[in-house]
C-alpha angles and dihedrals in degrees: 000000000000101000135086121195120203115197125185120185114205132176093263109018137024110220125204132190122184116199129195103215094202100049104022090233114145141191125202134200138178124201130173113268119245104219096188090062114358093195088073092061089045092054094047088052094047092053093047096047093047090053092047093049093039090233126145110232087233089069093062106100099180131036107192117188140189112194140179094202093111093041094052093047087056097043094047094043091240097133120128124274103266127207113207123206115194142157122289111275094024099084094120096050094121094041094052091044116154120324089243121127115188119224135036134319096294094045093103089061097050104025111110104213108237117245109254116251091242112047120230091243088056093051116095132175132219134200121252134081141216118195127225091267092056097254119139106244096173122018119240112275099226094187090060089048091054091048091048093049093047090052093050092046091053091048090057102239115179099207136021130220123193114196117162127179113270091003088136090076096039123016099179097109091047090051091053092050089047091053092049091048091052090050094051099039108027101183100039115101115239122206119197118203096219089057097043098042119000093190134112124255103082097211094057091042092050094044092049092049092047090050088050090052093046095058098036098089092045094049091042092054091046095049094047093047089049091048092051094048093047092048089052090053088054098254115133101159122132113290115214130171128214115249123221089252094059098259128110128249129190114260090244092056090046089057091053098041106024091155084084093062099051091110095033094123100056093040090067092064093051093050088048091051089051090056091050091047092052091051097045102039097249109138103171114052137168109202125217111189108182115186132167096277109021146008121234121199130189141168127236119189120188089348091302115115115219111255125198131198095232134062114210118204114171106312092338121103111192127186102241128118113258140159110269096256123161118201129202127185094246119116143128091283096047110131122235119215141160114226114224092229103054102020086215121134115253129187123199157298085154110079135199087222122188093315120073090355127183119335090246091064089065093223095126099282114148105174120089114251138182089262090055091051089051090051093048092050091050095245091119108049116218099260117063133176092037095311095304089105122057120200123218102230095173092054090049090052091053090051096047090045088068088062092046090052093048090052096038094235134114125277099255093047090052092049092048089047090057091051093046092052095048089048090052090051089054090045090054092054091048091052089055093059097039118026094029091053095049099263123130107228090207088074093059137075116228115229118197120198142143116081096305104023097098090050091060104027096090094052094044092048087055090054092046098038085228108145142218100040103212129209103189126210111283093358094178092065098033091115089057089048088053090052090051098048105041128097138245113268137182133168143188132198137204132189114235105167102181136132113264093231092060093046124099119210091222091058091052091048092052092052093044091051091050091050091047090055090051094051093044090053089054092055091044089056086056088059102263120142113243093233091062096053121098126195127216129183135210131189128194115219132179140166111264109269095024120121095209127072126204113220116222129191110232137181126212089232091057091048090052094050103034100025123201091321090066091057092050092051089053090047092053091050093049093044089053092051093048101039104015094234142070131209135222091227122119118263128246126205105218114173137008125208135187124198126195118202130194121221115297111237111243099211111170121221113235114249118235123235112262119255133192094249095264112115096190091109088067095046113125101178147318116272142181125225137172116250137148090011098304144072112266137189113247138168129234117218132192108233095209090063098048117110134214110280096020112152118213120189117208144278090061140125125218115197131194139162098281108022149015125230120208119204110195131220111277094029134099126207127207126193110228131214095278098037104267115143110231114197122198134169110272 
């Protein structure tokens, strides 16, 4: 069982990367996604890559998978119909929500309040009460539970959520309701809030559990259909899915707690960028993952990606750990248009997707996209995917000409306008995760990947002043590489809610050790050896009276030596960095978390043969492209023939099977030891 297969399903393409664990050799493959049932595209890809690598599917020990199935179900409102069971008097918990209206001052006038995930008619209440200390004040009224369940069953709900007040300190009543629900409705999945999110703040806990229930049937169907198809092809390796926080979870856990895979797709790119960073000595990285439909950006500092405690999907903000990824609707398939009213060029967020795709793909697309503008300008030479894929440049010109006519400018200016706008959209997203969070982008390298990342990375690095601009090895399938090289991860949380002055370090240590044992046991049940599991701890602190906590990573050794005072010093430093001020108020310790991590896979990157700095051996042909307002002479290189140390002056284009790198005028690229292209201003 010496092979690992990473599979990343995107909106346009499904990417696969097969890795030989012993030798480090890898094979890559891209196949069009099949949106109606993405497991079909996955299977097509698996069969193709096994043939290419001459590997029997039986030899693949691990199948590691990043998927947007849960995300799309949320975004498109295709989650299951959820029945919510809560405590008497709390029936409107999802309707009241938080008094937070997104947007500017006038937002409350124009903001259409999103429909809650569990409708009011599907929300029922039961008698019984637990107090804040976890003591049962009123026993569970089982007759009301039976009546509630009967009502939900008759209404035809497809999933059940149980979220009682204060269940995070004592989940006994929820467990009893869960057992009764399973008796009465055998095949309907039940999500209990004290299992999904054992933290205080009942709205967040309820919302997260309802979201979990809403995507459970969808994810369950997808995972079982994928399992069946893989088994038929002869593959019975271990199936794991990528979590939103960049770790892996077993497919069975993902079926029970799919709220943890809502940002599974974008997390793959960040874990892939980490692997590249480790192998090429880049510690601070801004990632720019440009796909067909959207662009995902994230920040990595000292090889640690920023994690946040909430996952945002559309207007939903769910309490589940995820990598701090911001997404904008700007990708290769984003459609350019000129609204009648303003006569100002707009790009996206509508996308031509996989079907019909950009005009240049010749699959019946008619609307001008970012990809078409790149083709018109000469940044995307006519033959893609190693020549197996011809682009229709004339068709792209006709499409972009409609924009030029609407704006009354010439064709090349219109095409460049489309590219400039999409680059600005990416720049805006990058500012949100760097400048707005107190990081100086000049201290970071910008890594572009995904199908179109390396085409835009040079221009966006110029806007950000983040150098070098990096085009990693096989950027088009970097997400799949991230899936293949990351580690198993699980976490648990507990609300603590006590003043720091009344808290004893020994008490914290005892609770953290107990939580560590629980998370380690979970990974052991997934077949990991105890000696390979690492534990990490996190603690949420705030000033008394604040509504926002700051999460801090903590070790038991540091707690033993520096005590609670050490945590508070770190909190004050971090609070100062984030908000530029500190307060004289006492501190409160809010939540504790323990994370268990499997072994990280130490896959080496293959070193390139050394060259003499002259890239002419990799030259394919001379080329002309449009840049800085005029036609310029450029050279096209074949990436697979470049050597370590080769120096490429811009303007130039480097093409490979799964992506195209553009080096702009006034910049110089160097190929590093492991084959990444590093672009700097000349």
